[in-house]
Amino acid sequence: MAKIKNSKNEVKEQPIEQVLWAAADKLRKNMDAAEYKHVVLGLIFLKYISDSFYDLYYKLKEGKGEYEGADPDDPYEYRAENVFYVPPQARWDYLQSRAKLPTIGKDIDEAMEAVEKDNPSLKGVLPKEYAKEKLDKQSLGGLIDLIGTIALGDSVSKSSDILGQVYEYFLGQFALAEGKKGGQFYTPRSVVRLLVEMLEPYEGRVFDPCCGSGGMFVQSEKFVEAHRDHYNGKSREIDKLFERVVSIYGQESNQTTWRLCKMNLAIRGIDSTNVLWNSEGSFLNDAHPDLKADFVIANPPFNDSDWSGELLRNDGRWKYGVPPVSNANYAWIQHFLYHLSPRGTAGFVMAKGSLSSKTNGEGEIRKNLIEAPLVDCIVNLPTKLFLNTQIPACLWFLSREKETNPNHPRRNKILFIDARNMGTLINRRTRQLTDDDIRKIADTYHSWKKDEGSYEDVPGFCKSATLDEVRELDYVLTPGRYVGLPEEEDDFDFEERVKKLTAELKEQMEESKKLDERIKENLAKVGIKL
């Protein structure tokens, strides 16, 4: 926490990340948030690796115990400890000493290049745009001084996870500042937490084929750390627990976002070797074609009509039906299934229209998924959770084990949860799920899965439906149909409504033009010209 004075000269405590953000945002001036985020996040990363470097450097220099005879200037000493080697011209104290010089932008670009040269895993990852003319060098110097006020990568700071908090907070704030575009690289934290808490990725391979800035992986790591007692009595003595129990695999088609992801994971100490980028994307160029994951966690683009579906009509992934060219929702679902192991589970965000759409063969694909049976749980989400869209959203959970095991206890059931009325508005446009909301939804799912008699249907909130009940409703998966909420409201389809309203508006505008012409004609008859 940091102490600050308000307008009444009262001293109040605020989380350090909020204080840093407020100061950094002032220095942004007129720079676009989308560009500024790379400037700020790149510097935070540089500060982090510099502090981590020095933490080990002094131990090597002291040469005691296991470091006896070590050379503090040998890059291999750092690689052996999984610490990035930082060459002299990229160390924070050197850069901060030059922060007031007009050449500071060039100095930072050269520092980034030097770090990449000495650390092959960072090749092509770090931003090198600090020398650009449009970046005010006085503000840049101020930003360096600001970030320099906090120790981010030394052992004390790392243990309290300060850097991770700062980076994650800044990512979220930049996403808010960018609005619609921000949602393309950032999934709201409360949604990611809900997915992870429901899936419980204790161990195995975790895959996100549209990984954005890596939020699903970071939250998975937090989940494992928060459940150390799950492993055994000695778990607290296990170093790098997450890496020992979980392997992550990711793919991202936006190179800039992929860079943010690589830095985000590096700060958390998460190995991102298998987080890959190619511009073609997961459908056209699957970066992990042989992967069978234990968990798929994802937030793919909603209702994507530009996914090159016309080139993939005969693709082997479409086991449950060929997805329409005009919408990638069911292509994503089958891509996730293709990569699930025989006992794997998938949890992902999807536009709510996917639960009831019957156009272009989507209803038939959904029927095949239900009859397989693969669908385990559906969660209806509240509105305004996402930054980049107002389209209503839901969560799907699929279980490959339900399909492969004829004696599976939930083979004939699907759990429906309606969370439409949950969440709290944090501003006029944005809502987030609270800790209590997340706990209630996740506990309901786990209670239902355990089948120990503790689960009960709650009218208006949750319902364990049989496949016969789903068949009776023609394979529509909208939770409101099952838990007992009004159908008309629950079946609201944002896209359909917008199309209808747009058509009505167009018709009214054309009618307005005709009326204007008639008025002109009538006025002309009495000698008035407009």
Short mmCIF file of C-alpha atoms in Angstrom, two decimals:
data_model
loop_
_atom_site.label_atom_id
_atom_site.label_comp_id
_atom_site.label_asym_id
_atom_site.label_seq_id
_atom_site.Cartn_x
_atom_site.Cartn_y
_atom_site.Cartn_z
CA MET A 1 0.00 0.00 0.00
CA ALA A 2 1.12 3.56 -0.66
CA LYS A 3 0.18 6.62 1.40
CA ILE A 4 -1.22 9.60 -0.54
CA LYS A 5 -2.84 12.92 0.37
CA ASN A 6 -6.25 13.83 -0.99
CA SER A 7 -7.61 17.33 -1.72
CA LYS A 8 -8.41 17.80 2.00
CA ASN A 9 -4.79 17.00 2.86
CA GLU A 10 -5.91 13.73 4.46
CA VAL A 11 -3.45 10.84 4.24
CA LYS A 12 -5.01 7.70 2.79
CA GLU A 13 -3.59 4.35 1.76
CA GLN A 14 -4.00 3.07 -1.79
CA PRO A 15 -2.69 -0.10 -3.46
CA ILE A 16 0.68 0.61 -5.05
CA GLU A 17 -0.53 -0.39 -8.51
CA GLN A 18 -3.27 2.27 -8.38
CA VAL A 19 -0.81 4.97 -7.37
CA LEU A 20 1.57 3.95 -10.15
CA TRP A 21 -1.23 3.89 -12.70
CA ALA A 22 -2.46 7.37 -11.77
CA ALA A 23 1.06 8.77 -12.14
CA ALA A 24 1.80 6.92 -15.38
CA ASP A 25 -1.51 8.00 -16.90
CA LYS A 26 -0.67 11.65 -16.25
CA LEU A 27 2.54 11.23 -18.22
CA ARG A 28 0.61 9.75 -21.14
CA LYS A 29 -0.61 13.21 -22.11
CA ASN A 30 -2.09 12.97 -25.61
CA MET A 31 -0.59 9.62 -26.52
CA ASP A 32 -3.03 6.90 -27.55
CA ALA A 33 -3.52 4.25 -24.86
CA ALA A 34 -2.97 1.45 -27.38
CA GLU A 35 0.57 2.71 -28.08
CA TYR A 36 1.34 3.89 -24.57
CA LYS A 37 0.72 0.46 -23.06
CA HIS A 38 3.72 -0.97 -24.90
CA VAL A 39 5.89 1.88 -23.63
CA VAL A 40 4.86 1.36 -20.00
CA LEU A 41 4.65 -2.43 -19.90
CA GLY A 42 8.02 -2.74 -21.66
CA LEU A 43 9.66 -0.53 -19.03
CA ILE A 44 8.05 -2.43 -16.16
CA PHE A 45 9.39 -5.64 -17.64
CA LEU A 46 12.87 -4.15 -18.03
CA LYS A 47 12.82 -2.97 -14.41
CA TYR A 48 11.73 -6.42 -13.28
CA ILE A 49 14.47 -8.35 -15.07
CA SER A 50 17.08 -5.80 -13.98
CA ASP A 51 16.11 -6.16 -10.30
CA SER A 52 16.00 -9.95 -10.61
CA PHE A 53 19.41 -9.88 -12.27
CA TYR A 54 20.94 -7.83 -9.45
CA ASP A 55 19.38 -10.08 -6.83
CA LEU A 56 21.38 -13.01 -8.22
CA TYR A 57 24.38 -10.89 -9.23
CA TYR A 58 25.18 -9.97 -5.62
CA LYS A 59 24.87 -13.59 -4.50
CA LEU A 60 27.24 -14.72 -7.26
CA LYS A 61 29.65 -11.93 -6.43
CA GLU A 62 29.64 -12.84 -2.76
CA GLY A 63 30.44 -16.43 -3.76
CA LYS A 64 29.18 -18.18 -0.65
CA GLY A 65 27.79 -21.69 -0.39
CA GLU A 66 26.45 -23.02 -3.67
CA TYR A 67 27.75 -19.90 -5.44
CA GLU A 68 31.37 -20.43 -4.46
CA GLY A 69 33.63 -19.83 -7.48
CA ALA A 70 30.77 -18.40 -9.59
CA ASP A 71 31.42 -15.64 -12.15
CA PRO A 72 28.80 -12.84 -11.78
CA ASP A 73 29.52 -11.62 -15.32
CA ASP A 74 28.91 -14.99 -17.00
CA PRO A 75 25.46 -15.12 -18.68
CA TYR A 76 25.31 -18.91 -18.24
CA GLU A 77 25.28 -18.52 -14.45
CA TYR A 78 21.95 -16.72 -14.83
CA ARG A 79 20.45 -19.15 -17.33
CA ALA A 80 21.21 -21.97 -14.89
CA GLU A 81 19.06 -20.19 -12.31
CA ASN A 82 16.29 -19.32 -14.81
CA VAL A 83 17.09 -15.60 -14.46
CA PHE A 84 17.46 -13.29 -17.46
CA TYR A 85 21.01 -11.97 -17.95
CA VAL A 86 20.95 -8.16 -18.25
CA PRO A 87 23.98 -6.59 -20.00
CA PRO A 88 25.44 -3.40 -18.44
CA GLN A 89 23.81 -0.99 -20.92
CA ALA A 90 20.33 -2.40 -20.11
CA ARG A 91 20.54 -2.33 -16.31
CA TRP A 92 18.04 -0.04 -14.66
CA ASP A 93 20.53 2.07 -12.70
CA TYR A 94 22.39 2.88 -15.91
CA LEU A 95 19.19 3.84 -17.77
CA GLN A 96 17.85 5.87 -14.87
CA SER A 97 21.10 7.86 -14.80
CA ARG A 98 20.39 8.84 -18.40
CA ALA A 99 16.65 9.47 -17.98
CA LYS A 100 17.00 13.26 -18.38
CA LEU A 101 19.05 13.08 -21.57
CA PRO A 102 17.38 13.66 -24.95
CA THR A 103 18.86 10.36 -26.13
CA ILE A 104 17.02 8.26 -23.53
CA GLY A 105 14.67 6.78 -26.15
CA LYS A 106 17.58 5.50 -28.21
CA ASP A 107 19.25 4.18 -25.05
CA ILE A 108 16.18 2.10 -24.15
CA ASP A 109 15.78 0.70 -27.66
CA GLU A 110 19.42 -0.38 -27.59
CA ALA A 111 18.91 -1.85 -24.11
CA MET A 112 15.96 -3.93 -25.36
CA GLU A 113 18.02 -5.20 -28.29
CA ALA A 114 20.92 -6.10 -25.98
CA VAL A 115 18.62 -8.05 -23.64
CA GLU A 116 17.14 -10.00 -26.55
CA LYS A 117 20.64 -10.80 -27.85
CA ASP A 118 21.71 -12.30 -24.51
CA ASN A 119 18.40 -14.10 -23.88
CA PRO A 120 17.25 -16.04 -26.97
CA SER A 121 13.84 -16.83 -25.42
CA LEU A 122 13.02 -13.10 -25.60
CA LYS A 123 13.95 -12.70 -29.26
CA GLY A 124 11.35 -10.56 -31.03
CA VAL A 125 9.36 -10.03 -27.81
CA LEU A 126 10.49 -6.68 -26.38
CA PRO A 127 9.20 -3.31 -27.66
CA LYS A 128 11.76 -1.08 -29.39
CA GLU A 129 9.80 2.07 -30.10
CA TYR A 130 11.16 4.44 -27.49
CA ALA A 131 13.24 6.56 -29.90
CA LYS A 132 10.20 7.53 -31.97
CA GLU A 133 9.75 11.27 -32.32
CA LYS A 134 6.13 11.30 -31.13
CA LEU A 135 7.14 9.91 -27.72
CA ASP A 136 7.90 12.94 -25.54
CA LYS A 137 11.34 12.30 -24.01
CA GLN A 138 10.67 14.40 -20.92
CA SER A 139 7.60 12.30 -20.13
CA LEU A 140 9.60 9.15 -20.84
CA GLY A 141 12.22 10.27 -18.33
CA GLY A 142 9.45 10.95 -15.81
CA LEU A 143 8.05 7.47 -16.38
CA ILE A 144 11.46 5.90 -15.78
CA ASP A 145 11.80 7.81 -12.52
CA LEU A 146 8.29 6.71 -11.51
CA ILE A 147 8.87 3.02 -12.18
CA GLY A 148 12.26 3.34 -10.50
CA THR A 149 10.59 4.26 -7.21
CA ILE A 150 9.52 0.70 -6.54
CA ALA A 151 11.63 -2.42 -6.25
CA LEU A 152 9.91 -4.87 -8.52
CA GLY A 153 12.11 -7.88 -9.03
CA ASP A 154 14.15 -8.40 -5.87
CA SER A 155 13.36 -11.42 -3.72
CA VAL A 156 11.22 -9.46 -1.24
CA SER A 157 9.08 -7.89 -3.94
CA LYS A 158 8.75 -11.13 -5.87
CA SER A 159 7.57 -12.95 -2.78
CA SER A 160 4.71 -10.49 -2.41
CA ASP A 161 4.01 -10.63 -6.13
CA ILE A 162 4.16 -6.87 -6.55
CA LEU A 163 5.37 -6.89 -10.12
CA GLY A 164 2.72 -9.37 -11.22
CA GLN A 165 0.04 -7.23 -9.60
CA VAL A 166 1.33 -4.08 -11.28
CA TYR A 167 1.56 -5.69 -14.72
CA GLU A 168 -1.87 -7.31 -14.45
CA TYR A 169 -3.47 -4.13 -13.13
CA PHE A 170 -1.93 -2.05 -15.92
CA LEU A 171 -3.09 -4.55 -18.55
CA GLY A 172 -6.64 -4.25 -17.25
CA GLN A 173 -6.48 -0.45 -17.05
CA PHE A 174 -5.12 -0.18 -20.59
CA ALA A 175 -7.89 -2.49 -21.80
CA LEU A 176 -10.44 -0.18 -20.13
CA ALA A 177 -8.77 2.88 -21.67
CA GLU A 178 -8.82 1.29 -25.13
CA GLY A 179 -12.45 0.27 -24.82
CA LYS A 180 -13.55 -2.06 -27.62
CA LYS A 181 -10.01 -2.70 -28.88
CA GLY A 182 -8.81 -3.48 -25.36
CA GLY A 183 -11.09 -6.49 -25.17
CA GLN A 184 -9.16 -8.12 -27.99
CA PHE A 185 -6.14 -8.80 -25.78
CA TYR A 186 -7.70 -8.91 -22.33
CA THR A 187 -10.38 -11.10 -20.79
CA PRO A 188 -11.82 -9.55 -17.62
CA ARG A 189 -10.18 -11.01 -14.55
CA SER A 190 -13.42 -12.10 -12.88
CA VAL A 191 -14.43 -14.14 -15.94
CA VAL A 192 -11.01 -15.82 -16.09
CA ARG A 193 -11.18 -16.57 -12.37
CA LEU A 194 -14.62 -18.15 -12.75
CA LEU A 195 -13.46 -20.38 -15.61
CA VAL A 196 -10.38 -21.54 -13.71
CA GLU A 197 -12.20 -22.07 -10.40
CA MET A 198 -14.78 -24.24 -12.18
CA LEU A 199 -12.23 -26.26 -14.18
CA GLU A 200 -9.72 -26.71 -11.32
CA PRO A 201 -6.53 -27.31 -13.35
CA TYR A 202 -4.55 -29.02 -10.57
CA GLU A 203 -2.24 -30.82 -12.97
CA GLY A 204 -1.80 -31.64 -16.65
CA ARG A 205 -1.60 -29.77 -19.94
CA VAL A 206 -3.48 -26.46 -20.17
CA PHE A 207 -4.21 -25.14 -23.67
CA ASP A 208 -5.52 -21.79 -24.88
CA PRO A 209 -5.50 -21.53 -28.71
CA CYS A 210 -6.45 -17.82 -28.66
CA CYS A 211 -4.45 -16.85 -25.61
CA GLY A 212 -4.38 -13.02 -25.81
CA SER A 213 -2.13 -11.61 -23.10
CA GLY A 214 -2.04 -14.93 -21.22
CA GLY A 215 -4.62 -14.29 -18.50
CA MET A 216 -5.83 -17.93 -18.47
CA PHE A 217 -2.30 -19.17 -17.76
CA VAL A 218 -1.62 -16.58 -15.08
CA GLN A 219 -4.86 -17.43 -13.29
CA SER A 220 -4.08 -21.16 -13.55
CA GLU A 221 -0.76 -20.49 -11.85
CA LYS A 222 -2.52 -18.55 -9.10
CA PHE A 223 -4.97 -21.42 -8.66
CA VAL A 224 -2.16 -23.96 -8.18
CA GLU A 225 -0.33 -21.68 -5.73
CA ALA A 226 -3.54 -21.13 -3.76
CA HIS A 227 -4.08 -24.88 -3.48
CA ARG A 228 -0.61 -26.03 -2.49
CA ASP A 229 -2.11 -28.18 0.24
CA HIS A 230 -3.82 -30.25 -2.47
CA TYR A 231 -0.52 -31.85 -3.49
CA ASN A 232 1.02 -33.25 -0.31
CA GLY A 233 2.35 -32.30 3.06
CA LYS A 234 5.65 -31.15 1.62
CA SER A 235 4.11 -28.94 -1.03
CA ARG A 236 5.21 -25.73 0.63
CA GLU A 237 8.80 -26.82 0.22
CA ILE A 238 8.39 -27.43 -3.53
CA ASP A 239 10.02 -24.72 -5.62
CA LYS A 240 8.28 -23.76 -8.88
CA LEU A 241 5.27 -25.94 -8.10
CA PHE A 242 3.27 -24.75 -11.12
CA GLU A 243 5.95 -25.81 -13.60
CA ARG A 244 6.13 -29.23 -11.98
CA VAL A 245 2.43 -29.99 -12.22
CA VAL A 246 1.18 -27.96 -15.21
CA SER A 247 2.43 -27.45 -18.78
CA ILE A 248 0.98 -24.59 -20.77
CA TYR A 249 0.38 -24.43 -24.51
CA GLY A 250 -0.90 -21.38 -26.32
CA GLN A 251 -1.33 -19.76 -29.70
CA GLU A 252 -2.02 -16.16 -30.67
CA SER A 253 -2.43 -14.63 -34.13
CA ASN A 254 -1.70 -11.02 -33.12
CA GLN A 255 2.05 -10.58 -32.73
CA THR A 256 1.77 -7.48 -30.54
CA THR A 257 -0.56 -9.29 -28.16
CA TRP A 258 1.72 -12.34 -28.18
CA ARG A 259 4.59 -10.12 -27.02
CA LEU A 260 2.50 -8.84 -24.10
CA CYS A 261 1.70 -12.44 -23.24
CA LYS A 262 5.35 -13.53 -23.28
CA MET A 263 6.33 -10.68 -20.93
CA ASN A 264 3.31 -11.33 -18.71
CA LEU A 265 4.31 -14.98 -18.29
CA ALA A 266 8.02 -14.21 -17.85
CA ILE A 267 7.23 -11.86 -14.98
CA ARG A 268 5.30 -14.68 -13.32
CA GLY A 269 8.19 -17.06 -13.89
CA ILE A 270 6.00 -19.22 -16.15
CA ASP A 271 7.75 -21.06 -18.99
CA SER A 272 6.22 -19.76 -22.24
CA THR A 273 8.23 -21.93 -24.63
CA ASN A 274 5.02 -23.45 -26.01
CA VAL A 275 3.13 -20.17 -26.40
CA LEU A 276 3.49 -19.60 -30.13
CA TRP A 277 2.56 -16.97 -32.68
CA ASN A 278 1.71 -17.16 -36.36
CA SER A 279 -0.38 -14.70 -38.34
CA GLU A 280 -2.60 -17.40 -39.91
CA GLY A 281 -4.21 -18.33 -36.58
CA SER A 282 -5.39 -21.58 -35.03
CA PHE A 283 -7.74 -22.64 -37.82
CA LEU A 284 -5.39 -22.28 -40.80
CA ASN A 285 -2.10 -23.00 -39.05
CA ASP A 286 -2.56 -25.00 -35.87
CA ALA A 287 0.68 -24.49 -33.91
CA HIS A 288 0.11 -27.61 -31.77
CA PRO A 289 -1.40 -30.14 -34.19
CA ASP A 290 -0.62 -33.20 -32.05
CA LEU A 291 -1.49 -31.75 -28.65
CA LYS A 292 -4.09 -33.50 -26.50
CA ALA A 293 -4.72 -31.26 -23.52
CA ASP A 294 -6.24 -32.04 -20.14
CA PHE A 295 -7.77 -28.56 -19.96
CA VAL A 296 -8.79 -26.10 -22.65
CA ILE A 297 -9.51 -22.62 -21.28
CA ALA A 298 -10.34 -19.93 -23.83
CA ASN A 299 -12.18 -16.77 -24.79
CA PRO A 300 -12.34 -16.82 -28.62
CA PRO A 301 -13.67 -13.86 -30.67
CA PHE A 302 -17.48 -13.77 -30.68
CA ASN A 303 -19.35 -14.57 -33.92
CA ASP A 304 -16.22 -14.21 -36.09
CA SER A 305 -17.21 -14.18 -39.77
CA ASP A 306 -13.65 -13.71 -41.06
CA TRP A 307 -12.12 -17.07 -40.12
CA SER A 308 -11.44 -18.45 -43.63
CA GLY A 309 -14.07 -21.12 -43.17
CA GLU A 310 -14.49 -21.46 -46.94
CA LEU A 311 -10.97 -22.95 -47.08
CA LEU A 312 -11.71 -25.56 -44.42
CA ARG A 313 -14.88 -27.28 -45.62
CA ASN A 314 -13.35 -30.77 -45.40
CA ASP A 315 -11.25 -30.29 -42.27
CA GLY A 316 -10.94 -33.34 -40.04
CA ARG A 317 -11.78 -31.34 -36.91
CA TRP A 318 -15.47 -31.03 -37.86
CA LYS A 319 -16.50 -34.38 -36.39
CA TYR A 320 -19.86 -33.06 -35.16
CA GLY A 321 -20.80 -31.06 -38.26
CA VAL A 322 -19.27 -28.54 -40.67
CA PRO A 323 -19.43 -25.06 -39.10
CA PRO A 324 -20.87 -22.23 -41.21
CA VAL A 325 -18.53 -19.93 -43.12
CA SER A 326 -20.35 -16.93 -41.66
CA ASN A 327 -19.69 -17.71 -37.99
CA ALA A 328 -16.72 -19.39 -36.26
CA ASN A 329 -18.42 -20.21 -32.93
CA TYR A 330 -18.88 -23.93 -33.66
CA ALA A 331 -15.51 -24.10 -35.40
CA TRP A 332 -13.87 -22.93 -32.15
CA ILE A 333 -15.89 -25.45 -30.11
CA GLN A 334 -14.77 -28.32 -32.33
CA HIS A 335 -11.19 -27.05 -32.41
CA PHE A 336 -11.20 -27.23 -28.59
CA LEU A 337 -12.65 -30.75 -28.68
CA TYR A 338 -10.05 -31.87 -31.22
CA HIS A 339 -7.35 -30.97 -28.71
CA LEU A 340 -8.96 -32.55 -25.63
CA SER A 341 -7.48 -35.73 -24.17
CA PRO A 342 -9.86 -38.68 -23.50
CA ARG A 343 -10.40 -37.42 -19.93
CA GLY A 344 -10.03 -33.73 -20.69
CA THR A 345 -12.43 -30.89 -19.95
CA ALA A 346 -12.92 -27.58 -21.71
CA GLY A 347 -14.32 -24.32 -20.35
CA PHE A 348 -14.72 -21.34 -22.63
CA VAL A 349 -16.61 -18.12 -23.27
CA MET A 350 -19.04 -17.97 -26.17
CA ALA A 351 -21.65 -15.57 -27.51
CA LYS A 352 -25.01 -16.49 -26.01
CA GLY A 353 -26.52 -16.94 -29.44
CA SER A 354 -24.56 -20.22 -29.67
CA LEU A 355 -27.02 -21.75 -27.16
CA SER A 356 -30.07 -21.40 -29.36
CA SER A 357 -28.99 -20.65 -32.94
CA LYS A 358 -30.48 -22.97 -35.57
CA THR A 359 -29.21 -21.25 -38.68
CA ASN A 360 -26.61 -22.63 -41.12
CA GLY A 361 -26.50 -26.04 -39.46
CA GLU A 362 -25.50 -24.76 -36.00
CA GLY A 363 -28.57 -26.35 -34.38
CA GLU A 364 -27.59 -29.74 -35.80
CA ILE A 365 -24.00 -29.44 -34.54
CA ARG A 366 -25.27 -28.50 -31.07
CA LYS A 367 -27.61 -31.50 -31.12
CA ASN A 368 -24.69 -33.80 -31.99
CA LEU A 369 -22.58 -32.36 -29.14
CA ILE A 370 -25.43 -32.92 -26.68
CA GLU A 371 -26.15 -36.46 -27.87
CA ALA A 372 -22.42 -37.39 -27.89
CA PRO A 373 -22.76 -36.62 -24.85
CA LEU A 374 -20.17 -33.89 -24.31
CA VAL A 375 -21.96 -30.92 -22.74
CA ASP A 376 -21.46 -30.82 -18.96
CA CYS A 377 -22.53 -27.35 -17.84
CA ILE A 378 -23.79 -24.05 -19.23
CA VAL A 379 -23.54 -20.74 -17.34
CA ASN A 380 -25.52 -17.70 -18.41
CA LEU A 381 -23.40 -14.57 -17.68
CA PRO A 382 -24.58 -11.07 -16.73
CA THR A 383 -24.30 -8.22 -19.23
CA LYS A 384 -21.48 -5.64 -19.42
CA LEU A 385 -18.73 -8.03 -18.32
CA PHE A 386 -16.71 -7.61 -21.50
CA LEU A 387 -14.93 -4.50 -22.72
CA ASN A 388 -15.13 -5.11 -26.44
CA THR A 389 -18.74 -6.14 -26.90
CA GLN A 390 -22.22 -5.79 -25.44
CA ILE A 391 -23.25 -9.13 -26.97
CA PRO A 392 -24.68 -11.39 -24.20
CA ALA A 393 -22.23 -14.15 -23.30
CA CYS A 394 -22.21 -17.55 -21.65
CA LEU A 395 -19.76 -20.21 -20.52
CA TRP A 396 -19.68 -23.72 -21.97
CA PHE A 397 -18.10 -26.67 -20.17
CA LEU A 398 -17.48 -29.84 -22.16
CA SER A 399 -16.27 -33.19 -20.80
CA ARG A 400 -14.57 -35.66 -23.10
CA GLU A 401 -14.82 -38.30 -20.36
CA LYS A 402 -18.62 -38.16 -20.49
CA GLU A 403 -18.41 -39.16 -24.13
CA THR A 404 -15.83 -41.92 -23.74
CA ASN A 405 -17.12 -43.53 -20.52
CA PRO A 406 -20.55 -45.23 -20.95
CA ASN A 407 -20.85 -45.53 -17.16
CA HIS A 408 -20.11 -41.88 -16.44
CA PRO A 409 -22.42 -40.73 -13.59
CA ARG A 410 -23.35 -37.44 -15.33
CA ARG A 411 -23.68 -38.93 -18.81
CA ASN A 412 -27.41 -38.24 -18.95
CA LYS A 413 -27.34 -34.82 -17.26
CA ILE A 414 -26.45 -31.21 -17.97
CA LEU A 415 -26.17 -28.53 -15.28
CA PHE A 416 -27.67 -25.14 -16.13
CA ILE A 417 -26.71 -22.07 -14.07
CA ASP A 418 -28.26 -18.66 -14.60
CA ALA A 419 -25.98 -15.90 -13.29
CA ARG A 420 -27.67 -13.09 -15.20
CA ASN A 421 -28.47 -11.14 -12.06
CA MET A 422 -25.03 -11.45 -10.49
CA GLY A 423 -22.09 -9.04 -10.62
CA THR A 424 -21.53 -5.43 -9.58
CA LEU A 425 -21.18 -2.37 -11.79
CA ILE A 426 -17.71 -0.78 -11.41
CA ASN A 427 -18.68 2.03 -13.79
CA ARG A 428 -21.55 2.86 -16.14
CA ARG A 429 -20.38 0.44 -18.84
CA THR A 430 -18.58 -2.31 -16.97
CA ARG A 431 -19.64 -5.01 -14.53
CA GLN A 432 -17.57 -7.60 -12.72
CA LEU A 433 -18.36 -10.75 -10.78
CA THR A 434 -17.58 -10.54 -7.07
CA ASP A 435 -15.64 -13.14 -5.09
CA ASP A 436 -18.95 -14.34 -3.60
CA ASP A 437 -20.48 -14.68 -7.08
CA ILE A 438 -17.54 -16.73 -8.31
CA ARG A 439 -17.58 -18.93 -5.21
CA LYS A 440 -21.33 -19.55 -5.46
CA ILE A 441 -21.22 -20.56 -9.13
CA ALA A 442 -18.09 -22.70 -8.81
CA ASP A 443 -19.32 -24.41 -5.62
CA THR A 444 -22.64 -25.23 -7.31
CA TYR A 445 -20.82 -26.89 -10.21
CA HIS A 446 -18.47 -28.86 -7.96
CA SER A 447 -21.31 -29.94 -5.68
CA TRP A 448 -23.24 -31.20 -8.71
CA LYS A 449 -20.19 -33.06 -10.04
CA LYS A 450 -19.48 -34.82 -6.76
CA ASP A 451 -23.02 -36.23 -6.70
CA GLU A 452 -22.89 -36.78 -2.93
CA GLY A 453 -26.38 -35.58 -2.22
CA SER A 454 -25.33 -32.00 -1.41
CA TYR A 455 -26.56 -30.55 -4.70
CA GLU A 456 -30.13 -29.26 -5.04
CA ASP A 457 -31.87 -27.41 -7.86
CA VAL A 458 -32.55 -23.75 -7.01
CA PRO A 459 -35.44 -22.20 -8.96
CA GLY A 460 -34.23 -19.22 -10.95
CA PHE A 461 -30.54 -20.13 -10.45
CA CYS A 462 -29.59 -23.74 -11.22
CA LYS A 463 -31.13 -26.90 -12.61
CA SER A 464 -29.74 -30.37 -13.29
CA ALA A 465 -31.63 -31.36 -16.45
CA THR A 466 -31.78 -34.76 -18.11
CA LEU A 467 -31.05 -35.20 -21.80
CA ASP A 468 -34.73 -36.02 -22.31
CA GLU A 469 -35.65 -32.57 -20.96
CA VAL A 470 -33.13 -31.00 -23.35
CA ARG A 471 -34.55 -33.01 -26.26
CA GLU A 472 -38.05 -31.78 -25.35
CA LEU A 473 -36.80 -28.20 -25.76
CA ASP A 474 -35.32 -29.05 -29.17
CA TYR A 475 -31.71 -28.95 -27.95
CA VAL A 476 -31.80 -25.29 -26.97
CA LEU A 477 -29.30 -24.77 -24.12
CA THR A 478 -30.42 -21.39 -22.80
CA PRO A 479 -30.32 -21.78 -18.97
CA GLY A 480 -33.46 -19.69 -18.41
CA ARG A 481 -35.50 -22.38 -20.17
CA TYR A 482 -34.53 -24.87 -17.45
CA VAL A 483 -34.09 -22.90 -14.23
CA GLY A 484 -37.46 -21.19 -14.52
CA LEU A 485 -36.94 -17.63 -15.75
CA PRO A 486 -39.17 -15.92 -18.33
CA GLU A 487 -38.42 -17.29 -21.78
CA GLU A 488 -38.98 -14.08 -23.68
CA GLU A 489 -36.35 -12.16 -21.74
CA ASP A 490 -33.88 -15.04 -21.64
CA ASP A 491 -34.05 -15.68 -25.37
CA PHE A 492 -33.06 -12.10 -26.19
CA ASP A 493 -30.69 -12.29 -29.15
CA PHE A 494 -28.60 -9.12 -29.41
CA GLU A 495 -27.60 -9.66 -33.05
CA GLU A 496 -31.12 -10.42 -34.18
CA ARG A 497 -32.44 -7.39 -32.30
CA VAL A 498 -29.82 -5.10 -33.86
CA LYS A 499 -30.61 -6.42 -37.36
CA LYS A 500 -34.31 -5.84 -36.80
CA LEU A 501 -33.81 -2.33 -35.42
CA THR A 502 -31.40 -1.46 -38.23
CA ALA A 503 -33.93 -2.58 -40.84
CA GLU A 504 -36.67 -0.56 -39.13
CA LEU A 505 -34.44 2.53 -38.98
CA LYS A 506 -33.54 2.19 -42.66
CA GLU A 507 -37.19 1.91 -43.58
CA GLN A 508 -38.08 4.96 -41.47
CA MET A 509 -35.23 7.02 -43.00
CA GLU A 510 -36.41 6.17 -46.52
CA GLU A 511 -39.95 7.13 -45.54
CA SER A 512 -38.63 10.38 -44.09
CA LYS A 513 -36.94 11.22 -47.41
CA LYS A 514 -40.21 10.64 -49.25
CA LEU A 515 -42.09 12.88 -46.81
CA ASP A 516 -39.48 15.63 -47.21
CA GLU A 517 -39.90 15.52 -50.98
CA ARG A 518 -43.69 15.70 -50.68
CA ILE A 519 -43.43 18.68 -48.32
CA LYS A 520 -41.09 20.44 -50.78
CA GLU A 521 -43.51 19.75 -53.63
CA ASN A 522 -46.50 21.07 -51.67
CA LEU A 523 -44.62 24.19 -50.55
CA ALA A 524 -43.54 24.80 -54.14
CA LYS A 525 -47.19 24.76 -55.19
CA VAL A 526 -47.85 27.77 -52.92
CA GLY A 527 -44.71 29.57 -54.10
CA ILE A 528 -42.29 28.64 -51.35
CA LYS A 529 -38.94 27.19 -52.31
CA LEU A 530 -36.56 25.46 -49.90
#
